[in-house]
Coordinates of C-alpha atoms and ligand atoms in Angstrom, one line a residue:
M1 CA -42.9 8.3 -96.1
I2 CA -46.7 10.4 -95.2
S3 CA -47.1 10.4 -91.4
E4 CA -50.6 8.5 -89.9
H5 CA -51.4 11.2 -88.5
L6 CA -51.6 13.6 -91.7
A7 CA -52.3 10.6 -93.7
A8 CA -55.0 11.5 -91.8
T9 CA -55.6 15.3 -91.9
E10 CA -54.2 17.4 -94.5
I11 CA -55.0 18.2 -97.6
R12 CA -53.5 16.9 -100.6
R13 CA -53.0 18.2 -104.0
V14 CA -53.7 14.9 -106.8
A15 CA -52.1 15.9 -110.1
N16 CA -53.0 14.3 -113.2
F17 CA -49.9 12.2 -114.4
I18 CA -49.5 12.1 -117.9
D19 CA -46.5 11.8 -120.3
G20 CA -44.0 10.9 -117.5
Q21 CA -44.6 14.0 -115.5
Y22 CA -47.3 15.8 -113.2
Y23 CA -49.5 17.2 -115.8
K24 CA -49.7 21.4 -115.1
S25 CA -52.9 23.0 -113.8
G26 CA -54.2 26.2 -115.0
P27 CA -56.7 28.4 -114.1
G28 CA -59.3 26.9 -115.6
T29 CA -58.6 23.4 -113.9
K30 CA -61.1 22.0 -111.9
T31 CA -60.2 20.1 -108.5
F32 CA -62.8 18.2 -106.5
E33 CA -62.6 17.5 -102.9
L34 CA -62.1 14.1 -101.4
S35 CA -62.5 13.4 -98.0
Y36 CA -61.4 11.2 -95.7
P37 CA -63.9 8.3 -95.2
A38 CA -63.7 7.4 -91.5
T39 CA -63.5 11.1 -90.4
G40 CA -65.9 12.8 -92.9
K41 CA -62.9 15.5 -93.0
V42 CA -61.3 16.9 -96.5
N43 CA -58.0 15.0 -96.9
A44 CA -57.7 16.1 -100.2
L45 CA -57.8 18.6 -103.8
V46 CA -58.1 16.8 -107.0
E47 CA -57.3 17.8 -110.1
E48 CA -60.0 16.8 -112.6
A49 CA -58.5 16.0 -115.9
D50 CA -60.5 18.0 -118.7
A51 CA -60.8 17.1 -122.3
V52 CA -57.2 18.1 -123.7
A53 CA -55.6 17.0 -120.8
V54 CA -57.4 13.3 -121.6
D55 CA -56.3 13.6 -124.8
A56 CA -52.9 14.9 -124.0
A57 CA -52.6 11.6 -122.4
V58 CA -54.7 9.2 -124.9
M59 CA -51.8 10.9 -128.0
S60 CA -48.8 10.5 -124.7
A61 CA -49.7 7.0 -124.5
R62 CA -50.3 7.0 -129.1
K63 CA -46.6 8.6 -129.5
A64 CA -45.4 5.5 -126.7
A65 CA -47.3 2.7 -128.1
R66 CA -45.3 3.0 -131.7
G67 CA -42.3 2.6 -129.8
P68 CA -39.4 1.9 -128.0
W69 CA -41.9 0.2 -125.2
P70 CA -43.7 -2.3 -128.2
K71 CA -40.4 -3.2 -129.4
M72 CA -38.3 -3.8 -126.3
D73 CA -37.4 -7.2 -125.9
A74 CA -40.3 -9.4 -123.4
N75 CA -37.0 -10.1 -121.1
T76 CA -36.8 -6.2 -121.2
R77 CA -40.0 -5.3 -120.2
A78 CA -40.5 -8.2 -117.6
E79 CA -37.4 -6.8 -115.9
L80 CA -38.6 -3.4 -115.5
L81 CA -42.0 -4.3 -114.3
Y82 CA -39.8 -6.4 -112.2
K83 CA -38.6 -2.9 -110.9
V84 CA -42.4 -1.3 -110.5
A85 CA -43.1 -4.3 -107.9
A86 CA -40.0 -3.5 -105.9
G87 CA -40.8 0.5 -106.4
I88 CA -44.1 -0.5 -104.9
E89 CA -42.6 -2.2 -102.1
A90 CA -39.4 0.5 -101.9
R91 CA -42.1 3.4 -101.7
F92 CA -44.4 0.6 -98.7
D93 CA -45.7 2.9 -96.9
E94 CA -46.4 5.7 -98.5
F95 CA -49.2 3.6 -100.8
L96 CA -50.2 2.7 -97.7
A97 CA -50.9 5.6 -96.4
A98 CA -52.6 6.7 -99.3
E99 CA -55.4 3.7 -100.0
I100 CA -56.1 4.7 -96.0
A101 CA -56.8 8.2 -96.8
D102 CA -58.6 7.4 -99.7
T103 CA -60.7 4.1 -98.4
G104 CA -60.4 4.2 -95.3
K105 CA -60.0 0.6 -94.7
P106 CA -57.9 -0.7 -92.0
V107 CA -54.1 -1.4 -91.7
S108 CA -54.6 -4.2 -91.2
L109 CA -56.2 -5.1 -94.6
A110 CA -54.7 -3.0 -96.7
S111 CA -50.9 -3.6 -95.9
H112 CA -51.5 -7.5 -96.3
I113 CA -53.6 -7.5 -99.6
D114 CA -54.3 -4.0 -101.1
I115 CA -49.9 -3.1 -101.5
P116 CA -48.5 -6.3 -101.3
R117 CA -51.4 -7.8 -104.6
G118 CA -50.0 -4.3 -106.0
A119 CA -46.3 -5.5 -106.7
A120 CA -46.9 -8.7 -107.1
N121 CA -49.4 -8.6 -110.0
F122 CA -46.1 -6.7 -111.8
R123 CA -43.7 -10.0 -110.9
V124 CA -46.5 -12.8 -111.8
F125 CA -47.1 -10.2 -115.3
A126 CA -43.5 -9.7 -116.0
D127 CA -43.1 -13.9 -116.0
I128 CA -45.9 -15.1 -118.0
I129 CA -44.2 -12.8 -120.8
R130 CA -41.9 -14.1 -119.9
S131 CA -42.4 -17.9 -121.0
A132 CA -45.5 -16.4 -123.5
S133 CA -45.6 -18.9 -126.1
T134 CA -47.8 -19.1 -129.2
E135 CA -49.1 -21.4 -131.7
A136 CA -47.6 -22.7 -134.7
F137 CA -48.8 -25.3 -137.9
Q138 CA -47.4 -27.5 -140.1
S139 CA -49.1 -28.1 -143.5
L140 CA -48.3 -29.9 -146.8
S141 CA -50.4 -28.5 -149.1
P142 CA -50.2 -29.8 -153.4
K143 CA -47.7 -26.7 -153.4
G144 CA -45.8 -28.2 -150.8
D145 CA -44.9 -27.9 -147.6
V146 CA -46.8 -24.7 -144.8
L147 CA -46.3 -23.3 -142.0
N148 CA -48.4 -21.1 -140.0
Y149 CA -47.8 -19.6 -136.7
S150 CA -48.3 -17.0 -135.1
L151 CA -47.0 -13.0 -133.8
R152 CA -48.5 -11.5 -130.8
K153 CA -48.5 -7.9 -131.0
P154 CA -50.0 -5.4 -127.9
K155 CA -53.8 -4.2 -129.2
G156 CA -52.3 -0.2 -128.9
V157 CA -53.1 1.9 -126.2
V158 CA -55.7 0.6 -123.3
G159 CA -57.9 2.6 -121.2
V160 CA -58.7 1.4 -117.5
I161 CA -61.3 2.7 -115.8
C162 CA -61.3 1.6 -112.3
P163 CA -63.6 0.6 -109.1
W164 CA -62.8 3.1 -105.6
N165 CA -62.9 -0.4 -103.7
L166 CA -59.2 -2.1 -103.8
P167 CA -57.5 0.4 -105.6
L168 CA -54.4 -0.5 -106.0
L169 CA -54.4 -4.4 -106.8
L170 CA -57.6 -4.1 -109.2
M171 CA -55.8 -0.5 -111.0
T172 CA -52.6 -3.1 -111.1
W173 CA -54.6 -6.2 -112.2
K174 CA -55.0 -4.6 -115.5
V175 CA -52.2 -1.8 -116.0
A176 CA -49.3 -5.3 -115.0
P177 CA -50.6 -7.2 -117.8
A178 CA -50.9 -4.6 -120.3
L179 CA -48.0 -3.2 -120.3
A180 CA -46.7 -6.6 -120.5
C181 CA -48.0 -7.2 -123.3
G182 CA -46.3 -3.7 -125.1
N183 CA -49.1 -1.5 -125.1
A184 CA -49.1 1.8 -123.3
V185 CA -52.5 2.8 -120.8
V186 CA -54.5 5.4 -119.9
V187 CA -55.8 5.2 -116.6
K188 CA -58.9 6.9 -115.1
P189 CA -59.1 6.4 -111.6
S190 CA -62.5 5.7 -109.0
E191 CA -63.1 9.2 -107.8
E192 CA -62.9 8.4 -105.2
T193 CA -59.4 7.1 -104.8
P194 CA -57.4 8.8 -107.5
S195 CA -54.3 8.7 -105.4
T196 CA -52.3 4.9 -105.5
A197 CA -52.8 5.1 -109.3
T198 CA -51.1 8.8 -109.2
L199 CA -48.1 7.6 -106.7
L200 CA -47.2 4.6 -109.1
G201 CA -46.7 7.3 -111.5
E202 CA -43.7 8.2 -110.4
V203 CA -42.8 4.6 -109.4
M204 CA -42.7 3.5 -113.2
R205 CA -41.2 7.0 -114.0
D206 CA -38.0 6.1 -112.0
A207 CA -37.9 2.0 -113.0
G208 CA -37.2 3.6 -116.5
I209 CA -41.1 3.4 -117.8
P210 CA -40.7 4.6 -120.8
D211 CA -42.9 8.5 -120.7
G212 CA -46.2 8.5 -121.8
V213 CA -46.6 4.1 -121.1
Y214 CA -48.1 4.8 -118.4
N215 CA -51.0 8.1 -117.9
V216 CA -53.2 9.0 -115.3
V217 CA -56.3 11.0 -115.5
H218 CA -58.6 12.3 -112.8
G219 CA -62.2 12.6 -112.4
F220 CA -66.0 11.8 -112.8
G221 CA -67.0 8.9 -114.9
G222 CA -70.1 10.7 -117.1
G223 CA -69.3 13.6 -118.9
S224 CA -66.2 14.1 -116.7
A225 CA -62.5 11.8 -117.1
G226 CA -64.6 8.5 -117.7
E227 CA -66.7 8.9 -120.7
L228 CA -63.8 11.6 -122.7
V229 CA -60.9 7.8 -122.3
T230 CA -64.1 6.1 -123.5
Q231 CA -64.8 7.7 -125.8
H232 CA -61.5 8.6 -127.3
P233 CA -60.8 7.6 -130.3
E234 CA -57.5 6.7 -129.7
V235 CA -57.9 4.4 -127.3
D236 CA -57.9 0.7 -129.2
A237 CA -59.1 -1.5 -126.4
I238 CA -61.1 -0.9 -123.0
T239 CA -60.8 -2.7 -119.5
F240 CA -63.1 -1.6 -116.5
T241 CA -64.1 -3.1 -113.6
G242 CA -67.2 -1.2 -111.5
E243 CA -70.9 -1.7 -111.9
T244 CA -72.8 -4.3 -114.2
R245 CA -74.8 -0.8 -115.2
T246 CA -72.0 1.5 -115.8
G247 CA -70.4 -2.1 -117.8
E248 CA -73.7 -1.3 -120.4
Q249 CA -72.2 2.2 -121.0
I250 CA -69.1 1.9 -121.9
M251 CA -69.7 -1.2 -123.8
R252 CA -72.3 1.0 -125.8
A253 CA -69.0 3.9 -125.4
A254 CA -66.0 0.6 -126.9
A255 CA -69.5 -0.1 -130.3
K256 CA -68.0 3.6 -132.2
G257 CA -64.9 1.6 -134.1
V258 CA -65.6 -1.5 -132.7
R259 CA -62.7 -1.4 -129.8
D260 CA -62.5 -4.8 -127.5
V261 CA -63.7 -4.5 -124.1
S262 CA -63.1 -6.4 -121.4
L263 CA -66.2 -6.5 -118.5
E264 CA -65.5 -7.1 -114.9
L265 CA -68.2 -5.9 -113.2
G266 CA -71.9 -6.5 -110.2
G267 CA -71.9 -10.1 -108.4
K268 CA -74.6 -10.7 -105.9
N269 CA -72.3 -14.2 -104.1
P270 CA -73.8 -17.0 -103.0
G271 CA -72.5 -18.8 -100.5
V272 CA -73.6 -22.9 -100.3
I273 CA -72.9 -24.0 -96.9
F274 CA -73.7 -28.2 -96.1
A275 CA -74.2 -30.2 -92.7
D276 CA -71.3 -31.9 -93.3
C277 CA -69.0 -28.9 -93.8
R278 CA -66.0 -28.0 -91.7
F279 CA -67.6 -25.4 -89.3
D280 CA -66.1 -23.6 -87.9
D281 CA -63.7 -22.8 -90.7
A282 CA -67.2 -21.8 -92.6
V283 CA -68.3 -19.1 -90.4
D284 CA -64.6 -18.3 -90.5
A285 CA -64.2 -17.6 -94.4
A286 CA -68.8 -16.6 -94.0
V287 CA -67.5 -13.6 -91.5
R288 CA -64.7 -13.3 -94.0
S289 CA -66.4 -13.3 -97.1
V290 CA -69.6 -11.1 -96.0
F291 CA -67.4 -8.2 -94.2
V292 CA -63.6 -8.2 -95.4
N293 CA -63.4 -4.7 -96.7
C294 CA -67.0 -3.2 -95.2
G295 CA -67.9 -6.2 -97.8
Q296 CA -67.5 -3.7 -100.6
V297 CA -66.1 -6.7 -102.6
C298 CA -67.0 -7.9 -106.4
L299 CA -66.5 -11.4 -104.4
Q300 CA -68.4 -10.8 -100.9
T301 CA -71.1 -13.6 -100.7
E302 CA -74.2 -12.3 -100.3
R303 CA -76.4 -14.5 -99.7
L304 CA -76.2 -17.6 -97.9
Y305 CA -77.0 -20.7 -98.2
V306 CA -77.3 -23.1 -95.0
E307 CA -78.5 -26.9 -94.6
R308 CA -81.0 -27.0 -92.6
P309 CA -79.7 -29.1 -90.0
I310 CA -76.4 -26.4 -89.0
F311 CA -78.6 -23.7 -89.9
D312 CA -79.9 -22.3 -86.6
R313 CA -75.6 -23.0 -85.1
F314 CA -74.7 -20.9 -87.9
V315 CA -77.7 -18.4 -87.7
A316 CA -75.9 -17.6 -84.4
A317 CA -72.0 -18.2 -85.1
M318 CA -72.7 -15.6 -87.6
K319 CA -73.9 -12.6 -85.2
S320 CA -71.1 -13.8 -82.4
R321 CA -69.2 -13.1 -85.1
A322 CA -70.3 -9.9 -87.0
E323 CA -70.9 -8.6 -83.1
G324 CA -66.8 -9.3 -83.0
L325 CA -65.8 -7.0 -85.7
V326 CA -63.5 -4.2 -84.4
A327 CA -64.7 -0.6 -85.9
G328 CA -62.3 1.7 -84.8
D329 CA -58.9 4.3 -86.4
P330 CA -58.3 1.9 -89.4
W331 CA -54.2 2.9 -88.5
D332 CA -54.9 0.7 -85.7
K333 CA -53.7 -2.5 -86.5
A334 CA -56.5 -4.2 -84.0
T335 CA -59.4 -2.3 -86.1
T336 CA -61.2 -5.6 -88.7
M337 CA -63.8 -3.0 -89.6
G338 CA -63.9 0.5 -91.5
P339 CA -65.9 3.1 -92.7
M340 CA -67.8 2.4 -96.4
I341 CA -65.8 4.5 -98.7
S342 CA -68.1 7.0 -98.7
H343 CA -71.5 8.9 -96.9
K344 CA -73.4 8.5 -100.6
Q345 CA -72.3 5.0 -101.0
R346 CA -73.3 4.3 -96.9
E347 CA -76.7 5.4 -97.6
K348 CA -77.6 3.1 -100.5
V349 CA -76.6 0.2 -98.3
L350 CA -78.8 2.3 -95.2
S351 CA -82.1 2.0 -97.8
Y352 CA -81.4 -1.9 -98.2
Y353 CA -81.0 -1.9 -94.2
A354 CA -84.4 0.1 -94.4
A355 CA -85.8 -2.2 -97.2
A356 CA -84.7 -5.4 -95.4
K357 CA -87.5 -3.7 -91.8
T358 CA -89.8 -3.6 -94.1
Q359 CA -90.4 -6.7 -96.0
G360 CA -90.1 -8.4 -93.3
A361 CA -86.5 -10.0 -92.2
E362 CA -85.3 -10.9 -89.0
V363 CA -82.7 -8.4 -88.2
I364 CA -80.4 -11.3 -86.6
T365 CA -77.3 -8.8 -86.1
G366 CA -76.6 -4.5 -87.2
G367 CA -79.4 -2.3 -89.3
N368 CA -77.9 0.5 -88.5
V369 CA -74.8 3.1 -88.8
I370 CA -72.8 3.3 -86.7
E371 CA -72.2 6.0 -83.4
M372 CA -69.0 6.3 -83.7
P373 CA -67.0 8.7 -80.9
G374 CA -64.9 12.0 -81.0
E375 CA -62.9 12.6 -84.8
F376 CA -64.7 9.0 -86.3
A377 CA -68.0 10.5 -85.7
G378 CA -68.6 12.2 -88.6
G379 CA -67.1 9.2 -90.9
A380 CA -69.1 7.3 -92.9
W381 CA -69.4 3.9 -90.4
I382 CA -71.9 2.0 -90.1
Q383 CA -73.1 -2.5 -88.6
P384 CA -72.6 -5.4 -90.0
T385 CA -75.6 -6.6 -90.5
I386 CA -77.0 -10.1 -90.8
W387 CA -81.1 -11.0 -91.9
T388 CA -83.0 -14.0 -92.1
G389 CA -86.8 -14.6 -93.2
L390 CA -86.5 -13.3 -96.8
P391 CA -87.9 -14.9 -99.6
E392 CA -85.8 -15.1 -102.2
T393 CA -87.6 -12.7 -104.0
S394 CA -87.3 -9.4 -102.4
S395 CA -84.6 -7.2 -103.3
V396 CA -82.2 -6.8 -100.5
V397 CA -81.9 -10.9 -101.5
R398 CA -81.6 -9.9 -105.3
E399 CA -80.0 -7.2 -105.6
E400 CA -76.0 -6.3 -104.8
I401 CA -76.0 -4.2 -102.1
F402 CA -71.7 -4.2 -101.3
G403 CA -72.2 -3.3 -97.4
P404 CA -71.2 -5.5 -95.3
C405 CA -74.2 -7.5 -94.9
A406 CA -76.2 -11.3 -96.0
H407 CA -79.3 -12.8 -95.7
I408 CA -78.9 -16.5 -94.5
T409 CA -82.0 -19.1 -95.8
P410 CA -82.3 -21.9 -95.1
F411 CA -81.8 -25.5 -97.5
D412 CA -83.1 -29.2 -97.2
D413 CA -80.8 -31.0 -100.7
A414 CA -78.7 -29.6 -102.6
E415 CA -80.7 -29.9 -106.1
E416 CA -82.7 -26.7 -104.2
A417 CA -79.6 -25.2 -102.8
A418 CA -78.5 -24.7 -106.3
A419 CA -82.4 -23.0 -107.8
M420 CA -81.5 -20.1 -104.8
A421 CA -78.1 -19.3 -105.9
N422 CA -78.7 -19.6 -109.5
A423 CA -81.6 -17.3 -109.6
T424 CA -79.5 -14.0 -110.1
P425 CA -79.2 -11.8 -112.5
Y426 CA -75.4 -11.8 -111.6
G427 CA -72.9 -15.2 -111.7
L428 CA -69.5 -13.8 -111.0
A429 CA -68.4 -15.7 -107.2
S430 CA -69.5 -18.1 -105.5
M431 CA -68.2 -20.4 -102.4
V432 CA -69.3 -24.1 -101.5
W433 CA -69.0 -25.6 -97.6
T434 CA -68.6 -29.6 -97.7
E435 CA -66.8 -32.7 -96.9
N436 CA -68.0 -34.4 -99.7
L437 CA -66.3 -34.8 -102.9
T438 CA -68.5 -35.4 -104.9
Q439 CA -71.1 -32.7 -103.9
A440 CA -68.2 -30.4 -103.8
H441 CA -68.0 -31.0 -107.9
K442 CA -71.3 -31.1 -108.7
M443 CA -72.3 -27.5 -107.2
A444 CA -69.0 -26.2 -108.5
A445 CA -70.4 -27.7 -112.0
E446 CA -74.3 -26.1 -110.9
I447 CA -73.8 -23.0 -110.1
E448 CA -73.0 -20.4 -112.5
S449 CA -70.9 -18.1 -111.8
G450 CA -67.0 -17.6 -113.3
I451 CA -65.7 -19.3 -109.5
C452 CA -66.2 -21.1 -107.5
W453 CA -64.4 -21.6 -104.2
V454 CA -64.7 -24.2 -102.4
N455 CA -64.1 -24.6 -98.6
S456 CA -62.0 -21.5 -99.3
W457 CA -63.1 -18.3 -100.3
F458 CA -61.2 -15.5 -101.9
L459 CA -58.3 -18.1 -102.1
R460 CA -56.0 -16.3 -105.7
D461 CA -53.7 -18.1 -107.9
L462 CA -53.3 -15.8 -110.3
R463 CA -52.8 -17.7 -113.4
T464 CA -55.9 -19.2 -113.3
P465 CA -59.2 -17.2 -115.2
F466 CA -61.0 -14.4 -113.2
G467 CA -64.2 -13.4 -114.3
G468 CA -68.2 -12.8 -114.5
S469 CA -70.7 -14.8 -116.4
K470 CA -74.3 -14.0 -116.6
A471 CA -74.2 -9.6 -115.4
S472 CA -71.3 -9.9 -113.8
G473 CA -69.2 -9.4 -117.0
I474 CA -67.2 -10.3 -120.3
G475 CA -64.0 -12.1 -120.5
R476 CA -61.5 -13.5 -118.3
E477 CA -58.1 -11.9 -117.3
G478 CA -55.3 -13.9 -115.1
G479 CA -52.6 -15.3 -116.4
L480 CA -52.8 -16.3 -119.9
H481 CA -56.5 -15.1 -120.9
S482 CA -55.1 -11.6 -120.0
L483 CA -52.8 -11.5 -122.4
E484 CA -55.3 -12.6 -125.1
F485 CA -57.0 -9.7 -124.6
Y486 CA -54.3 -7.0 -124.1
S487 CA -52.4 -8.9 -127.4
E488 CA -54.0 -9.2 -130.5
L489 CA -52.6 -12.6 -132.5
C490 CA -51.2 -11.7 -135.9
N491 CA -51.4 -15.2 -138.5
V492 CA -48.5 -15.9 -140.1
C493 CA -49.3 -18.5 -143.3
I494 CA -46.1 -19.2 -145.1
Q495 CA -45.7 -21.5 -148.5
L496 CA -42.3 -23.3 -147.9
Ligands
LIG501 P1 -68.7 2.7 -110.6 O1 -69.0 1.5 -112.2 O2 -69.8 3.1 -110.6 O3 -67.8 3.5 -111.2 C1 -66.4 2.0 -111.9 C2 -65.8 3.5 -112.8 O4 -66.0 3.4 -113.5 C3 -65.6 4.8 -111.6 O5 -64.5 5.2 -112.0 C4 -66.4 5.9 -112.5 O6 -65.7 7.3 -112.5 C5 -66.3 5.1 -114.0 N1 -67.6 5.4 -115.0 C6 -69.1 6.3 -114.1 N2 -69.9 6.1 -115.1 C7 -68.2 5.9 -115.8 C8 -69.0 6.4 -118.3 N3 -70.7 6.2 -118.6 N4 -68.3 5.7 -118.9 C9 -66.8 6.2 -118.2 N5 -66.8 5.8 -116.8 C10 -67.7 5.4 -116.6 O7 -68.6 0.7 -109.5 P2 -67.7 1.4 -108.1 O8 -69.1 2.2 -107.3 O9 -66.1 2.6 -108.3 O10 -67.6 0.2 -107.8 C11 -68.3 -0.6 -107.2 C12 -68.4 -1.6 -108.3 O11 -67.8 -2.0 -109.2 C13 -69.9 -2.3 -107.7 O12 -70.5 -3.0 -108.3 C14 -69.2 -3.9 -107.4 O13 -69.6 -4.6 -107.4 C15 -67.8 -3.8 -109.2 N6 -66.8 -4.3 -109.3 C16 -66.7 -5.7 -110.0 C17 -65.7 -6.0 -109.4 C18 -65.2 -7.4 -110.7 O14 -64.1 -7.6 -110.7 N7 -66.2 -7.4 -111.3 C19 -64.1 -5.9 -108.7 C20 -64.8 -4.8 -108.2 C21 -65.9 -4.2 -107.8
LIG502 O1 -58.2 -10.8 -107.1 C1 -58.3 -10.2 -107.7 O2 -57.8 -10.1 -109.4 C2 -59.1 -9.6 -108.8 N1 -59.6 -8.4 -109.5 C3 -60.1 -9.6 -107.6 C4 -61.8 -8.4 -107.2 C5 -62.4 -8.0 -106.3 C6 -63.2 -7.5 -106.0 O3 -63.6 -6.4 -105.0

C-alpha cells in the first residue's frame, strides 16, 4: 500500500505496459513530468511511448486477438473478468492513492465512486456476456426450411483513448465490455492521469488474463501515442472519450480503413427545475451536478433553468451550498472540493470567469482562484461559481467550460425552458425536477439529450444506453449496447 503522504510527494515512474509486462525503457526513452494538482509539485515521471512502443503494443494485441482469448467460452472469460474486479478491490488502497496522486480528487469521492466503479464495470460486463444472446429466424423457401442465426464475434484490436476526469471509471467502462466480447485492447490514458490504467496491467496479469489482451501506452494526443494508436492500421475499432474537437480528429483517423468508432464527447448540460419540485432534493442534486469532481464531469450541469416563482430562493440556496464546500487536502475526509486537474485547465476556466464579468453577469458567488495556505498554495484551486443575468447567446452559457460553475436563468413555462435547454450544439445529459409526472415525461421527450435524469442526477444502471446526441457523441454504450459496438455479428443462413 502506498501511504497517503507518499502518494502526494514521492516521484513515481510510470511505464508502458505491453504484452503482459512493463515495457523496457532505453536511453532514448522520452519522459514527461506530472504534478500533484493539489500542490503543483512534480510527483511522477511518465515514459512516453514512441512509434516502436505503440507498434509493439498493437502487435501484441493483434496476436492476443487471434487466440486463445477470443476462442474461450464466454463463461471462462467472465470468470477471469470477475478476478480482475476482485484484483482491483484487493489493491483498493493502491488504486485510490494512484488516482488521487494523478487528479487530486477528494478521497471521499474517489473511494466511493471512481475505484468501486472500476471494479463494478468488470462484474457487470462479465454478467452481460454470460447471458448475451443473438437472434434466430426460421422461414420457408421454395426449397424448404431455412434457418438464419447470428454469431457474435469480437472486433479484434480496440484502441481505447481516455480522458483525465474519471480515469479508472471511464477506462474500465470501455475495457470491460471490450474484453468480455473477446477483443484485445491498447489503452492510451490521458497524459494527465496514467497511473491507474498502468496498475490495472498488473491486476490483469495476476488475474490470468493472457499477455497482450490488455496493453497501456502513455503519451499525448496529436503527434504522440494517441495519434499513433488511432492511425495504426492493425487497430480495428476506436473507442474515445474526450472533447468534441478531439472526437472530430479521431473520426478522421478512423475513416482510414473504415474503422468503427464510438465517441463520448463534451456537453453543456441543462437542468430544468420546476416550481413544484421537491426543493431541497433538487438543490442537493444541482449542487452535486455542478460542483462534484470540481465540475470536471461530462454530465455536469452548467446551465440551470429555474421556474420564476422559486428562482430567487433557488439561487440563494445554491449560493449558500457553494460557499459551504470545503477545499482542502484531498486525503482529508472532510474535503468536498479538490483542485482542478492542472493549471492549464484552471486558466481555461478562469478565462470564462473573466468573460462572465465582461459580459455583464451577476456573480452570485465565486469567480476567482482560491488562495490556499501552506503546501497547497501551488495547487490548481478555483472557487465554485454561480452566475445569473447573462443572455443565452453568451459564450459562458453556450460553450462547455468543464469547471465548478453554472449559470442560472429563470423561465416562465415549459416550452420556453425546453427551447433554452435545446439551444446548444451539445446533447449529452439533462436533468428535470418536477412532481408532475406528465410534465416530466414531456420534458424528457422534448429535450435533445442522450440521457435525461428525472428527479435525480448521475443515477447509473450500467445496463442502460449511455451516450450523447448532437455534438456530444456517436453511438451508445452500456449493457447490450456495448456488445453491439465491441463485437461484429455474422449472420449464418442455412438451407435445411
Ligand atoms: P481531450 O479530448 O483533450 O483528450 C482525451 C484523450 O484524447 C487524451 O488521452 C488525449 O491525449 C487524447 N488525444 C488528444 N488529441 C488526440 C488525437 N489527435 N489523436 C488521438 N488521441 C488524442 O479531453 P480531456 O481534456 O482529457 O477530457 C475532457 C473532455 O472530455 C471534456 O470535453 C468532457 O466533456 C469530455 N468527456 C466526455 C465524457 C462522455 O462520456 N461524453 C466523459 C468524460 C469526459
Ligand atoms: O457512468 C458512466 O458510465 C460514464 N460513462 C460517465 C461519464 C462521466 C463523464 O465525465
